[in-house]
PDB file of C-alpha atoms and ligand atoms in Angstrom:
ATOM      1  CA  MET A1438     156.248 104.564 100.398  1.00  0.00           C
ATOM      2  CA  GLU A1439     156.081 101.779  97.861  1.00  0.00           C
ATOM      3  CA  LEU A1440     154.344  99.542 100.329  1.00  0.00           C
ATOM      4  CA  ALA A1441     151.686 102.180 101.014  1.00  0.00           C
ATOM      5  CA  SER A1442     150.860 102.656  97.345  1.00  0.00           C
ATOM      6  CA  ALA A1443     150.652  98.904  96.844  1.00  0.00           C
ATOM      7  CA  HIS A1444     148.080  98.836  99.630  1.00  0.00           C
ATOM      8  CA  LEU A1445     146.044 101.516  97.910  1.00  0.00           C
ATOM      9  CA  HIS A1446     145.972  99.544  94.720  1.00  0.00           C
ATOM     10  CA  LYS A1447     144.779  96.460  96.533  1.00  0.00           C
ATOM     11  CA  GLY A1448     142.096  98.552  98.197  1.00  0.00           C
ATOM     12  CA  GLN A1449     140.746  99.586  94.817  1.00  0.00           C
ATOM     13  CA  VAL A1450     140.023  96.069  93.649  1.00  0.00           C
ATOM     14  CA  PRO A1451     136.702  95.711  95.541  1.00  0.00           C
ATOM     15  CA  TRP A1452     135.622  99.015  93.917  1.00  0.00           C
ATOM     16  CA  VAL A1453     135.664  97.413  90.498  1.00  0.00           C
ATOM     17  CA  GLY A1454     133.570  94.606  91.892  1.00  0.00           C
ATOM     18  CA  LEU A1455     131.030  97.070  93.287  1.00  0.00           C
ATOM     19  CA  LEU A1456     130.702  98.922  89.993  1.00  0.00           C
ATOM     20  CA  LEU A1457     130.140  95.690  88.105  1.00  0.00           C
ATOM     21  CA  THR A1458     127.478  94.619  90.591  1.00  0.00           C
ATOM     22  CA  ALA A1459     125.695  97.956  90.304  1.00  0.00           C
ATOM     23  CA  SER A1460     125.589  97.805  86.524  1.00  0.00           C
ATOM     24  CA  LEU A1461     123.978  94.369  86.699  1.00  0.00           C
ATOM     25  CA  LEU A1462     121.047  95.676  88.735  1.00  0.00           C
ATOM     26  CA  PRO A1463     118.747  97.659  86.436  1.00  0.00           C
ATOM     27  CA  SER A1464     116.810  99.177  89.348  1.00  0.00           C
ATOM     28  CA  LEU A1465     119.926 101.056  90.500  1.00  0.00           C
ATOM     29  CA  SER A1466     120.481 102.831  87.195  1.00  0.00           C
ATOM     30  CA  PRO A1467     118.323 105.869  86.372  1.00  0.00           C
ATOM     31  CA  PRO A1468     115.180 104.957  84.439  1.00  0.00           C
ATOM     32  CA  THR A1469     115.154 105.818  80.748  1.00  0.00           C
ATOM     33  CA  THR A1470     112.384 108.300  80.077  1.00  0.00           C
ATOM     34  CA  GLY A1471     112.642 108.112  76.307  1.00  0.00           C
ATOM     35  CA  GLN A1472     110.417 105.079  76.078  1.00  0.00           C
ATOM     36  CA  VAL A1473     107.535 106.535  78.053  1.00  0.00           C
ATOM     37  CA  THR A1474     104.614 107.577  75.887  1.00  0.00           C
ATOM     38  CA  VAL A1475     101.180 108.948  76.706  1.00  0.00           C
ATOM     39  CA  GLU A1476      98.240 108.339  74.422  1.00  0.00           C
ATOM     40  CA  ALA A1477      94.578 109.407  74.542  1.00  0.00           C
ATOM     41  CA  VAL A1478      92.215 106.489  73.952  1.00  0.00           C
ATOM     42  CA  ARG A1479      90.437 107.823  72.060  1.00  0.00           C
ATOM     43  CA  PRO A1480      91.704 111.268  70.998  1.00  0.00           C
ATOM     44  CA  ASN A1481      88.359 112.312  69.405  1.00  0.00           C
ATOM     45  CA  VAL A1482      85.176 111.535  71.328  1.00  0.00           C
ATOM     46  CA  ALA A1483      81.592 112.762  71.644  1.00  0.00           C
ATOM     47  CA  GLU A1484      80.302 114.393  74.822  1.00  0.00           C
ATOM     48  CA  GLY A1485      79.400 111.756  77.400  1.00  0.00           C
ATOM     49  CA  GLU A1486      81.938 109.201  76.195  1.00  0.00           C
ATOM     50  CA  ASN A1487      84.964 108.041  78.183  1.00  0.00           C
ATOM     51  CA  VAL A1488      88.619 108.806  77.562  1.00  0.00           C
ATOM     52  CA  LEU A1489      91.668 107.008  78.946  1.00  0.00           C
ATOM     53  CA  LEU A1490      95.002 108.806  78.986  1.00  0.00           C
ATOM     54  CA  LEU A1491      97.123 105.710  78.701  1.00  0.00           C
ATOM     55  CA  VAL A1492     100.752 105.705  79.885  1.00  0.00           C
ATOM     56  CA  HIS A1493     103.034 103.181  78.218  1.00  0.00           C
ATOM     57  CA  ASN A1494     106.301 102.012  79.835  1.00  0.00           C
ATOM     58  CA  LEU A1495     105.891 103.941  83.060  1.00  0.00           C
ATOM     59  CA  PRO A1496     109.210 103.653  84.996  1.00  0.00           C
ATOM     60  CA  ARG A1497     108.827 101.503  88.112  1.00  0.00           C
ATOM     61  CA  THR A1498     111.102 103.572  90.293  1.00  0.00           C
ATOM     62  CA  LEU A1499     109.085 106.801  90.397  1.00  0.00           C
ATOM     63  CA  ARG A1500     108.342 108.673  93.625  1.00  0.00           C
ATOM     64  CA  ALA A1501     105.055 109.963  92.335  1.00  0.00           C
ATOM     65  CA  ILE A1502     102.872 110.569  89.288  1.00  0.00           C
ATOM     66  CA  TYR A1503     100.952 113.830  88.823  1.00  0.00           C
ATOM     67  CA  TRP A1504      98.270 114.698  86.287  1.00  0.00           C
ATOM     68  CA  TYR A1505      97.667 118.320  85.353  1.00  0.00           C
ATOM     69  CA  ARG A1506      95.061 120.077  83.285  1.00  0.00           C
ATOM     70  CA  GLY A1507      97.036 122.039  80.686  1.00  0.00           C
ATOM     71  CA  THR A1508     100.647 121.546  79.714  1.00  0.00           C
ATOM     72  CA  THR A1509     102.355 123.017  82.770  1.00  0.00           C
ATOM     73  CA  ALA A1510     102.669 121.830  86.349  1.00  0.00           C
ATOM     74  CA  GLY A1511     100.844 124.181  88.709  1.00  0.00           C
ATOM     75  CA  GLU A1512      99.195 123.660  92.076  1.00  0.00           C
ATOM     76  CA  ARG A1513      95.813 124.907  90.886  1.00  0.00           C
ATOM     77  CA  ASN A1514      95.628 122.730  87.775  1.00  0.00           C
ATOM     78  CA  GLU A1515      96.520 119.466  89.488  1.00  0.00           C
ATOM     79  CA  ILE A1516      93.877 116.791  88.911  1.00  0.00           C
ATOM     80  CA  ALA A1517      95.382 114.040  91.036  1.00  0.00           C
ATOM     81  CA  ARG A1518      98.606 112.453  92.118  1.00  0.00           C
ATOM     82  CA  PHE A1519      99.663 108.914  92.940  1.00  0.00           C
ATOM     83  CA  ILE A1520     102.379 108.563  95.578  1.00  0.00           C
ATOM     84  CA  THR A1521     104.224 105.368  94.768  1.00  0.00           C
ATOM     85  CA  ALA A1522     105.856 104.656  98.142  1.00  0.00           C
ATOM     86  CA  SER A1523     102.633 104.939 100.153  1.00  0.00           C
ATOM     87  CA  ASN A1524     100.375 103.655  97.353  1.00  0.00           C
ATOM     88  CA  LYS A1525      98.221 106.706  97.982  1.00  0.00           C
ATOM     89  CA  ILE A1526      96.050 108.819  95.692  1.00  0.00           C
ATOM     90  CA  ILE A1527      95.537 112.509  96.442  1.00  0.00           C
ATOM     91  CA  LEU A1528      93.005 114.530  94.467  1.00  0.00           C
ATOM     92  CA  GLY A1529      93.897 118.047  93.363  1.00  0.00           C
ATOM     93  CA  PRO A1530      91.850 121.256  92.901  1.00  0.00           C
ATOM     94  CA  ALA A1531      91.344 120.567  89.164  1.00  0.00           C
ATOM     95  CA  HIS A1532      89.664 117.204  89.874  1.00  0.00           C
ATOM     96  CA  SER A1533      86.058 117.138  88.672  1.00  0.00           C
ATOM     97  CA  ASP A1534      84.830 113.869  90.297  1.00  0.00           C
ATOM     98  CA  ARG A1535      84.893 112.218  86.871  1.00  0.00           C
ATOM     99  CA  GLU A1536      88.593 111.344  86.696  1.00  0.00           C
ATOM    100  CA  ILE A1537      90.230 108.226  88.078  1.00  0.00           C
ATOM    101  CA  ILE A1538      93.994 107.918  88.410  1.00  0.00           C
ATOM    102  CA  TYR A1539      95.408 104.383  88.295  1.00  0.00           C
ATOM    103  CA  ASN A1540      98.613 103.168  89.887  1.00  0.00           C
ATOM    104  CA  ASN A1541      99.978 102.390  86.410  1.00  0.00           C
ATOM    105  CA  GLY A1542      99.894 106.137  85.691  1.00  0.00           C
ATOM    106  CA  SER A1543      96.857 106.172  83.413  1.00  0.00           C
ATOM    107  CA  LEU A1544      94.046 108.702  83.927  1.00  0.00           C
ATOM    108  CA  PHE A1545      90.447 107.790  83.123  1.00  0.00           C
ATOM    109  CA  PHE A1546      87.734 110.372  82.307  1.00  0.00           C
ATOM    110  CA  GLN A1547      84.185 109.185  82.775  1.00  0.00           C
ATOM    111  CA  GLY A1548      81.609 111.009  80.650  1.00  0.00           C
ATOM    112  CA  VAL A1549      83.601 113.869  79.168  1.00  0.00           C
ATOM    113  CA  THR A1550      82.102 117.309  78.558  1.00  0.00           C
ATOM    114  CA  LYS A1551      83.084 119.856  75.915  1.00  0.00           C
ATOM    115  CA  ASN A1552      84.877 121.634  78.735  1.00  0.00           C
ATOM    116  CA  ASP A1553      87.259 118.699  79.225  1.00  0.00           C
ATOM    117  CA  GLU A1554      88.631 119.109  75.713  1.00  0.00           C
ATOM    118  CA  GLY A1555      92.235 120.220  75.560  1.00  0.00           C
ATOM    119  CA  ALA A1556      95.681 119.442  76.789  1.00  0.00           C
ATOM    120  CA  TYR A1557      96.793 117.506  79.860  1.00  0.00           C
ATOM    121  CA  ALA A1558     100.213 116.681  81.238  1.00  0.00           C
ATOM    122  CA  LEU A1559     101.611 113.703  83.082  1.00  0.00           C
ATOM    123  CA  ASP A1560     104.401 114.643  85.460  1.00  0.00           C
ATOM    124  CA  MET A1561     106.766 111.915  86.606  1.00  0.00           C
ATOM    125  CA  LEU A1562     108.744 112.561  89.776  1.00  0.00           C
ATOM    126  CA  PHE A1563     111.904 110.447  89.858  1.00  0.00           C
ATOM    127  CA  GLN A1564     113.812 109.206  92.923  1.00  0.00           C
ATOM    128  CA  ASN A1565     116.403 111.971  92.432  1.00  0.00           C
ATOM    129  CA  PHE A1566     113.532 114.570  92.366  1.00  0.00           C
ATOM    130  CA  ASP A1567     113.886 115.238  88.633  1.00  0.00           C
ATOM    131  CA  HIS A1568     110.582 115.854  86.870  1.00  0.00           C
ATOM    132  CA  THR A1569     109.503 114.991  83.362  1.00  0.00           C
ATOM    133  CA  LEU A1570     106.312 116.424  81.874  1.00  0.00           C
ATOM    134  CA  MET A1571     104.552 114.478  79.124  1.00  0.00           C
ATOM    135  CA  PRO A1572     101.746 116.326  77.309  1.00  0.00           C
ATOM    136  CA  VAL A1573      98.700 114.688  75.729  1.00  0.00           C
ATOM    137  CA  GLN A1574      95.383 116.012  74.444  1.00  0.00           C
ATOM    138  CA  PHE A1575      91.931 114.986  73.283  1.00  0.00           C
ATOM    139  CA  ASN A1576      89.016 116.599  71.464  1.00  0.00           C
ATOM    140  CA  VAL A1577      85.356 116.451  72.462  1.00  0.00           C
ATOM    141  CA  HIS A1578      82.617 117.117  69.892  1.00  0.00           C
ATOM    142  CA  ALA A1579      78.923 117.721  70.563  1.00  0.00           C
ATOM    143  CA  LYS A1580      76.646 114.715  70.486  1.00  0.00           C
ATOM    144  CA  LYS A1581      74.613 114.482  67.270  1.00  0.00           C
ATOM    145  CA  GLN A1582      70.934 115.297  67.956  1.00  0.00           C
TER     146      GLN A1582
HETATM  147  C1  NAG B2401      96.199 100.823  83.567  1.00  0.00           C
HETATM  148  O1  NAG B2401      95.091 100.425  84.298  1.00  0.00           O
HETATM  149  C2  NAG B2401      93.834 100.669  83.641  1.00  0.00           C
HETATM  150  C3  NAG B2401      92.734 100.260  84.606  1.00  0.00           C
HETATM  151  O2  NAG B2401      92.914  98.984  85.094  1.00  0.00           O
HETATM  152  C4  NAG B2401      93.789  99.901  82.322  1.00  0.00           C
HETATM  153  O3  NAG B2401      92.588 100.192  81.635  1.00  0.00           O
HETATM  154  C5  NAG B2401      94.971 100.300  81.456  1.00  0.00           C
HETATM  155  O4  NAG B2401      95.002  99.517  80.279  1.00  0.00           O
HETATM  156  C6  NAG B2401      96.269 100.128  82.224  1.00  0.00           C
HETATM  157  N1  NAG B2401      97.359 100.692  81.431  1.00  0.00           N
HETATM  158  C7  NAG B2401      98.428 100.020  81.125  1.00  0.00           C
HETATM  159  C8  NAG B2401      99.438 100.725  80.287  1.00  0.00           C
HETATM  160  O5  NAG B2401      98.583  98.893  81.474  1.00  0.00           O
END
């Protein structure tokens, strides 16, 4: 009996080693979402100008990035997605041919209209299939005559 339990204890030593190794590799720990921010550059523009929805500190271990029109994730308001593993962009039904999604997560609007004004949401899909929605918005005013 005593011999068996001594064996078990010895068997646990490599475990400690494994845990230490894992904690030294940042890519194995879940990404911190607190540092991610989304910013409209610029948040107030005239019709016809460009807007970049800039994502700061995008986690590197995402499965995919989605951009939605509005503040909720819905199939019909998807503008585009970027699938990280396949490096692939897929356009959604809310895409207007004037938006470009970049692999760093940012979304570019070329020549905004009054109709583009409002809220948008970045949706990050993590490796464990958790989602985090990050809202952002911009205003569009009429061009001065
Ligand atoms: C993402 O890429 C776009 C286009 O190259 C660039 O304008 C933007 O600054 C980049 N964003 C970040 C956070 O690096």
